[in-house]
Amino acid sequence: MDSNNHLQFDLNENGDGTHHHNNSPNKKIKFSLITDAEIRSEFSHHPHNVARINNGSFGSCPASVIAAQQKWQLKYLEQPDDFYFNKLKPSILRSRQVIKELINADDVSEVSIVDNATTAAAIVLQQTSRAFTEGRFSKGDAVVMLHYAYGAVKKSVQAYATRVGGRVIEVQLPFPVISNDEIISEFRKALEEGRSNGHRVRLAVIDHITSMPCVVIPVKELVKICRDEGVDQIFVDAAHAIGCVKVDMKEIGADFYTSNLHKWLFCPPAVAFLYCRKSEKSSDLHHPVVSHEYGNGLAIESAWIGTRDYSPQLVVPEVMDFVNRFEGGIEGIRNRNHEKVLEMANMLVNSWGTDLGAPPEMCASMAMIGLPACLAIRSDSDCLKLRAHLRDSFGVEVPIYYQVPKDGEANPVTGYARISYQVYNTVDDYNKFRDAISKLVKDGMTCTHLSK
């Protein structure tokens, strides 16, 4: 790896710096384009007998990035004192600068690196909690979030807002979904409810891409509605977004935005960024783990939370080296993954006689695929049993979602598989899934036949 391809900085005591020269993440470094054989080699640690069509849950990391991570781990183990005092802060700053350019933030000070989107949610919601307990927010003021918000974020809202007097309003979303208009209409209703009886909506938590079922949310439109309706602060939980859809802080306009880098951007687990738009309120954000850097700003607090493995946070520049070996860089990867997941999705629903859970424009690199109704999926437990059976008996790894049938619906589709497409996937992966489900249908297998 050529060190001249990396960013150089002047650093002050707190790790803030000025970007001098060389390559920004959006400027293409001249690498030879990666070949199919090299892609197979980069992901040769994936089991060859498993159709891994679930990149959305845990992401994937290429061998060259794993090697870079191991070098960082060894640097620490060789001389921990030198690593901490001389290498850690400037190296984290280097990654923050890459992310700043990648997401089009105004300043590197707006970018903090944390473990994952769940940690970022805790940071934002702790600030909200303090506002309630200190009397700046009134009991009964609202936090609005989507019904399909990620489970851990829902629990965080409960832990930090509900317990101190906040009222939680969930935006009821249809699924299957037909258009953005359905989501926008339900969101407006929730904001109106939040303003009832003289209360205010203090925080809106908006997913950029919901996890399960997965749907791309019209985030820019919802942020604008929040601004127009006087919502105090807007937090976008975009755990799946970076590397999956376009992410531009100036276009989106939220106060807070988080995305994991280990899901769709090829980082090793676990690493995420939290963007906090500069304002008076941003100085009141703190990492949940209080360490020696407390009070020096969230980015610096997050850069040292005690002895731990920081290597996933340090390889972001090497990850971008890998990404830029693909034609079109990150944008090219996003576009190809989107096209391929739709191609595979249509192949599957045509084979099984079912439908997609969302229109193409509301899919990114993931899509919801209706499963044959004759599988008799009747609960979340059935989804887990079927998922385990596909893994253990067919070598197919894919998550499954239970859709409660509507009253009076005849022969409803109650199970949807969430397929992902990443650069390592091939058509054979989806053919394997197709054939597994087709065999279960042919054999008359239902979820009642599967062991618990």
Coordinates of N, CA, C and O in Angstrom, one line a residue, residues 176-275:
P176 N -46.9 -4.4 2.1 CA -46.0 -3.9 1.1 C -46.4 -2.4 0.9 O -47.5 -2.0 1.1
V177 N -45.4 -1.7 0.4 CA -45.5 -0.2 0.2 C -45.6 0.0 -1.3 O -44.9 -0.6 -2.1
I178 N -46.4 1.0 -1.7 CA -46.5 1.3 -3.1 C -45.7 2.6 -3.6 O -45.1 2.6 -4.6
S179 N -45.7 3.6 -2.7 CA -45.1 4.9 -3.1 C -44.6 5.6 -1.8 O -45.1 5.4 -0.7
N180 N -43.8 6.6 -2.1 CA -43.4 7.5 -1.0 C -44.5 8.3 -0.4 O -44.5 8.7 0.8
D181 N -45.5 8.6 -1.2 CA -46.7 9.4 -0.7 C -47.3 8.7 0.5 O -47.8 9.4 1.4
E182 N -47.4 7.4 0.5 CA -48.0 6.7 1.7 C -47.2 7.0 3.0 O -47.8 7.3 4.0
I183 N -45.9 7.0 2.9 CA -45.0 7.3 4.0 C -45.1 8.8 4.4 O -45.3 9.0 5.6
I184 N -45.1 9.7 3.5 CA -45.2 11.1 3.8 C -46.5 11.4 4.5 O -46.5 12.2 5.5
S185 N -47.6 10.8 4.0 CA -48.9 11.1 4.6 C -49.0 10.6 6.1 O -49.4 11.3 6.9
E186 N -48.4 9.4 6.3 CA -48.5 8.9 7.7 C -47.5 9.7 8.6 O -47.8 9.9 9.8
F187 N -46.4 10.2 8.1 CA -45.5 11.0 8.9 C -46.2 12.3 9.3 O -46.0 12.7 10.4
R188 N -46.9 12.9 8.4 CA -47.5 14.2 8.7 C -48.6 14.0 9.8 O -48.7 14.8 10.7
K189 N -49.3 12.8 9.8 CA -50.3 12.5 10.8 C -49.6 12.4 12.2 O -50.1 12.9 13.2
A190 N -48.4 11.8 12.2 CA -47.7 11.6 13.5 C -47.2 12.9 14.1 O -47.3 13.1 15.3
L191 N -46.7 13.8 13.2 CA -46.3 15.1 13.7 C -47.5 15.9 14.2 O -47.4 16.6 15.3
E192 N -48.6 15.8 13.6 CA -49.8 16.5 14.1 C -50.2 15.9 15.4 O -50.6 16.7 16.3
E193 N -50.2 14.6 15.6 CA -50.5 14.0 16.9 C -49.5 14.5 18.0 O -49.8 14.8 19.1
G194 N -48.2 14.7 17.6 CA -47.2 15.1 18.5 C -47.4 16.5 19.0 O -47.0 16.9 20.1
R195 N -48.1 17.3 18.2 CA -48.4 18.7 18.6 C -49.7 18.9 19.3 O -50.1 20.0 19.7
S196 N -50.4 17.8 19.6 CA -51.7 17.9 20.2 C -51.6 18.4 21.7 O -50.5 18.2 22.3
N197 N -52.6 19.0 22.2 CA -52.7 19.5 23.6 C -51.5 20.5 23.9 O -51.1 20.5 25.1
G198 N -51.1 21.2 22.9 CA -50.1 22.2 23.2 C -48.7 21.7 23.3 O -47.8 22.5 23.7
H199 N -48.4 20.5 23.0 CA -47.1 19.9 23.2 C -46.3 20.1 21.9 O -46.8 20.6 20.9
R200 N -45.0 19.8 22.0 CA -44.1 20.0 20.8 C -43.4 18.7 20.5 O -43.3 17.8 21.3
V201 N -43.0 18.5 19.2 CA -42.2 17.4 18.8 C -40.8 17.8 18.9 O -40.3 18.7 18.2
R202 N -40.1 17.2 19.9 CA -38.7 17.6 20.2 C -37.7 16.9 19.4 O -36.6 17.4 19.1
L203 N -38.0 15.7 19.0 CA -37.0 14.9 18.2 C -37.8 14.0 17.2 O -38.7 13.3 17.6
A204 N -37.3 14.0 16.0 CA -37.8 13.0 15.0 C -36.7 12.1 14.6 O -35.6 12.5 14.3
V205 N -36.9 10.8 14.8 CA -36.0 9.7 14.4 C -36.5 9.1 13.1 O -37.5 8.5 13.1
I206 N -35.7 9.3 12.1 CA -36.1 8.9 10.7 C -35.1 7.9 10.2 O -33.9 8.2 10.1
D207 N -35.5 6.7 9.7 CA -34.6 5.8 9.1 C -34.4 6.2 7.6 O -35.3 6.7 7.0
H208 N -33.2 6.1 7.1 CA -32.9 6.3 5.7 C -33.3 5.0 4.9 O -33.9 5.1 3.9
I209 N -32.9 3.9 5.5 CA -33.4 2.6 4.9 C -33.8 1.8 6.1 O -33.0 1.5 7.0
T210 N -35.1 1.4 6.2 CA -35.5 0.5 7.3 C -34.9 -0.8 7.1 O -34.6 -1.3 6.0
S211 N -34.7 -1.5 8.3 CA -34.0 -2.7 8.3 C -34.9 -3.9 7.9 O -34.5 -4.7 7.0
M212 N -36.0 -4.0 8.5 CA -36.9 -5.2 8.3 C -38.3 -4.8 8.5 O -38.7 -4.6 9.7
P213 N -39.2 -4.7 7.5 CA -38.8 -4.9 6.1 C -38.0 -3.7 5.6 O -38.1 -2.6 6.1
C214 N -37.2 -4.0 4.6 CA -36.3 -2.9 4.1 C -37.0 -2.1 3.0 O -37.5 -2.6 2.0
V215 N -37.0 -0.8 3.3 CA -37.6 0.2 2.3 C -36.8 1.4 2.4 O -36.4 1.9 3.5
V216 N -36.4 2.0 1.2 CA -35.7 3.3 1.2 C -36.8 4.4 1.5 O -37.8 4.5 0.8
I217 N -36.5 5.2 2.6 CA -37.4 6.2 3.0 C -37.1 7.5 2.4 O -35.9 7.8 2.2
P218 N -38.1 8.3 2.0 CA -37.9 9.6 1.4 C -37.3 10.6 2.4 O -38.0 11.5 2.9
V219 N -36.1 10.4 2.8 CA -35.6 11.1 4.0 C -35.5 12.6 3.8 O -35.8 13.4 4.7
K220 N -35.1 13.1 2.6 CA -35.0 14.5 2.4 C -36.3 15.2 2.5 O -36.4 16.3 3.1
E221 N -37.4 14.6 2.0 CA -38.7 15.1 2.1 C -39.2 15.2 3.5 O -39.8 16.2 4.0
L222 N -38.9 14.1 4.3 CA -39.3 14.1 5.7 C -38.6 15.1 6.6 O -39.2 15.7 7.5
V223 N -37.3 15.3 6.3 CA -36.5 16.3 7.0 C -37.1 17.7 6.7 O -37.2 18.5 7.7
K224 N -37.4 18.0 5.5 CA -38.0 19.3 5.1 C -39.3 19.5 5.9 O -39.6 20.6 6.4
I225 N -40.1 18.5 5.9 CA -41.4 18.6 6.6 C -41.2 18.9 8.1 O -41.9 19.8 8.7
C226 N -40.2 18.2 8.7 CA -39.9 18.5 10.1 C -39.4 20.0 10.3 O -39.9 20.6 11.3
R227 N -38.6 20.5 9.4 CA -38.2 21.9 9.5 C -39.4 22.8 9.4 O -39.6 23.8 10.1
D228 N -40.3 22.5 8.4 CA -41.5 23.4 8.2 C -42.4 23.3 9.4 O -43.1 24.3 9.7
E229 N -42.5 22.2 10.1 CA -43.4 22.0 11.2 C -42.8 22.3 12.5 O -43.4 22.1 13.6
G230 N -41.5 22.8 12.6 CA -40.9 23.3 13.8 C -40.4 22.2 14.7 O -40.3 22.4 16.0
V231 N -40.1 21.0 14.2 CA -39.5 20.0 15.0 C -38.1 20.4 15.5 O -37.3 20.9 14.7
D232 N -37.8 20.3 16.8 CA -36.6 20.8 17.3 C -35.3 20.2 16.7 O -34.4 20.9 16.2
Q233 N -35.2 18.9 16.7 CA -34.1 18.2 16.2 C -34.4 17.0 15.4 O -35.5 16.3 15.7
I234 N -33.6 16.6 14.4 CA -33.9 15.5 13.5 C -32.7 14.6 13.5 O -31.5 15.0 13.2
F235 N -32.9 13.3 13.8 CA -31.9 12.3 13.8 C -32.2 11.3 12.7 O -33.2 10.6 12.8
V236 N -31.3 11.1 11.8 CA -31.5 10.1 10.7 C -30.7 8.9 11.1 O -29.4 8.9 11.1
D237 N -31.3 7.8 11.3 CA -30.7 6.5 11.6 C -30.5 5.8 10.2 O -31.5 5.3 9.6
A238 N -29.3 5.9 9.7 CA -29.0 5.4 8.3 C -28.0 4.2 8.4 O -27.0 4.2 7.7
A239 N -28.3 3.3 9.3 CA -27.4 2.2 9.5 C -26.9 1.5 8.2 O -25.7 1.1 8.1
H240 N -27.8 1.4 7.3 CA -27.5 0.7 6.0 C -27.0 1.6 4.9 O -26.7 1.1 3.8
A241 N -26.9 2.9 5.1 CA -26.9 3.8 4.0 C -25.6 3.9 3.3 O -25.5 3.8 2.0
I242 N -24.5 4.2 4.0 CA -23.2 4.5 3.3 C -22.7 3.3 2.5 O -22.6 2.2 3.0
G243 N -22.5 3.5 1.2 CA -22.2 2.4 0.3 C -23.4 1.8 -0.3 O -23.2 0.9 -1.2
C244 N -24.6 2.2 0.1 CA -25.8 1.6 -0.4 C -26.7 2.6 -1.1 O -27.3 2.3 -2.1
V245 N -26.7 3.8 -0.6 CA -27.4 4.9 -1.3 C -26.6 6.2 -1.2 O -25.6 6.2 -0.5
K246 N -26.9 7.2 -2.0 CA -26.2 8.5 -1.9 C -26.4 9.1 -0.5 O -27.5 9.2 0.0
V247 N -25.3 9.6 0.1 CA -25.3 10.2 1.4 C -24.7 11.5 1.3 O -23.5 11.6 1.1
D248 N -25.4 12.6 1.4 CA -25.0 14.0 1.3 C -25.6 14.8 2.4 O -26.8 15.1 2.4
M249 N -24.7 15.3 3.4 CA -25.3 16.0 4.5 C -25.9 17.3 4.1 O -26.9 17.7 4.8
K250 N -25.4 18.0 3.1 CA -26.0 19.2 2.7 C -27.3 19.0 2.1 O -28.2 19.9 2.3
E251 N -27.5 18.0 1.3 CA -28.8 17.7 0.7 C -29.8 17.3 1.7 O -31.0 17.6 1.6
I252 N -29.4 16.4 2.6 CA -30.4 15.8 3.6 C -30.8 16.8 4.6 O -32.0 17.0 5.0
G253 N -29.8 17.5 5.2 CA -30.1 18.6 6.1 C -30.5 18.3 7.5 O -31.1 19.1 8.2
A254 N -30.2 17.1 8.0 CA -30.6 16.7 9.3 C -29.6 17.2 10.3 O -28.5 17.7 10.0
D255 N -30.0 17.2 11.6 CA -29.1 17.6 12.7 C -28.1 16.6 13.0 O -26.9 16.8 13.3
F256 N -28.6 15.3 13.0 CA -27.7 14.2 13.3 C -27.9 13.1 12.2 O -29.1 12.9 11.8
Y257 N -26.9 12.4 11.9 CA -27.0 11.3 10.8 C -25.9 10.3 11.2 O -24.7 10.6 11.4
T258 N -26.3 9.1 11.2 CA -25.4 8.0 11.5 C -25.5 6.9 10.5 O -26.6 6.6 10.0
S259 N -24.4 6.3 10.2 CA -24.4 5.1 9.3 C -23.2 4.2 9.7 O -22.1 4.6 10.0
N260 N -23.5 2.9 9.7 CA -22.4 1.9 9.9 C -21.5 1.9 8.6 O -22.0 2.0 7.5
L261 N -20.2 1.7 8.9 CA -19.3 1.5 7.8 C -19.0 0.1 7.5 O -18.3 -0.3 6.5
H262 N -19.4 -0.8 8.4 CA -19.1 -2.2 8.3 C -20.2 -3.0 7.6 O -20.1 -4.2 7.3
K263 N -21.3 -2.3 7.2 CA -22.4 -3.0 6.5 C -22.2 -3.0 5.0 O -22.1 -4.0 4.3
W264 N -22.1 -1.8 4.4 CA -22.0 -1.7 2.9 C -20.7 -1.0 2.4 O -20.6 -0.8 1.2
L265 N -19.8 -0.7 3.4 CA -18.6 0.0 2.9 C -17.3 -0.8 3.2 O -16.2 -0.3 3.2
F266 N -17.5 -2.1 3.5 CA -16.4 -3.1 3.5 C -15.4 -2.9 4.7 O -14.4 -3.5 4.7
C267 N -15.8 -2.1 5.7 CA -15.0 -2.0 6.9 C -15.1 -3.3 7.7 O -16.2 -3.9 7.7
P268 N -14.1 -3.6 8.5 CA -14.3 -4.7 9.5 C -15.2 -4.2 10.6 O -15.3 -3.0 10.9
P269 N -15.9 -5.1 11.3 CA -16.7 -4.6 12.4 C -15.9 -4.3 13.6 O -14.9 -4.9 13.9
A270 N -16.3 -3.3 14.4 CA -17.5 -2.5 14.2 C -17.1 -1.0 14.1 O -16.3 -0.6 14.9
V271 N -17.6 -0.3 13.1 CA -17.3 1.1 13.0 C -18.5 1.8 12.3 O -19.1 1.3 11.4
A272 N -18.8 3.0 12.8 CA -19.8 3.9 12.3 C -19.4 5.3 12.4 O -18.5 5.6 13.2
F273 N -20.0 6.2 11.7 CA -19.8 7.6 11.9 C -21.1 8.2 12.5 O -22.2 7.8 12.2
L274 N -21.0 9.3 13.2 CA -22.1 10.1 13.7 C -21.8 11.5 13.2 O -20.8 12.1 13.7
Y275 N -22.6 12.1 12.3 CA -22.5 13.4 11.9 C -23.4 14.3 12.8 O -24.6 14.0 13.0

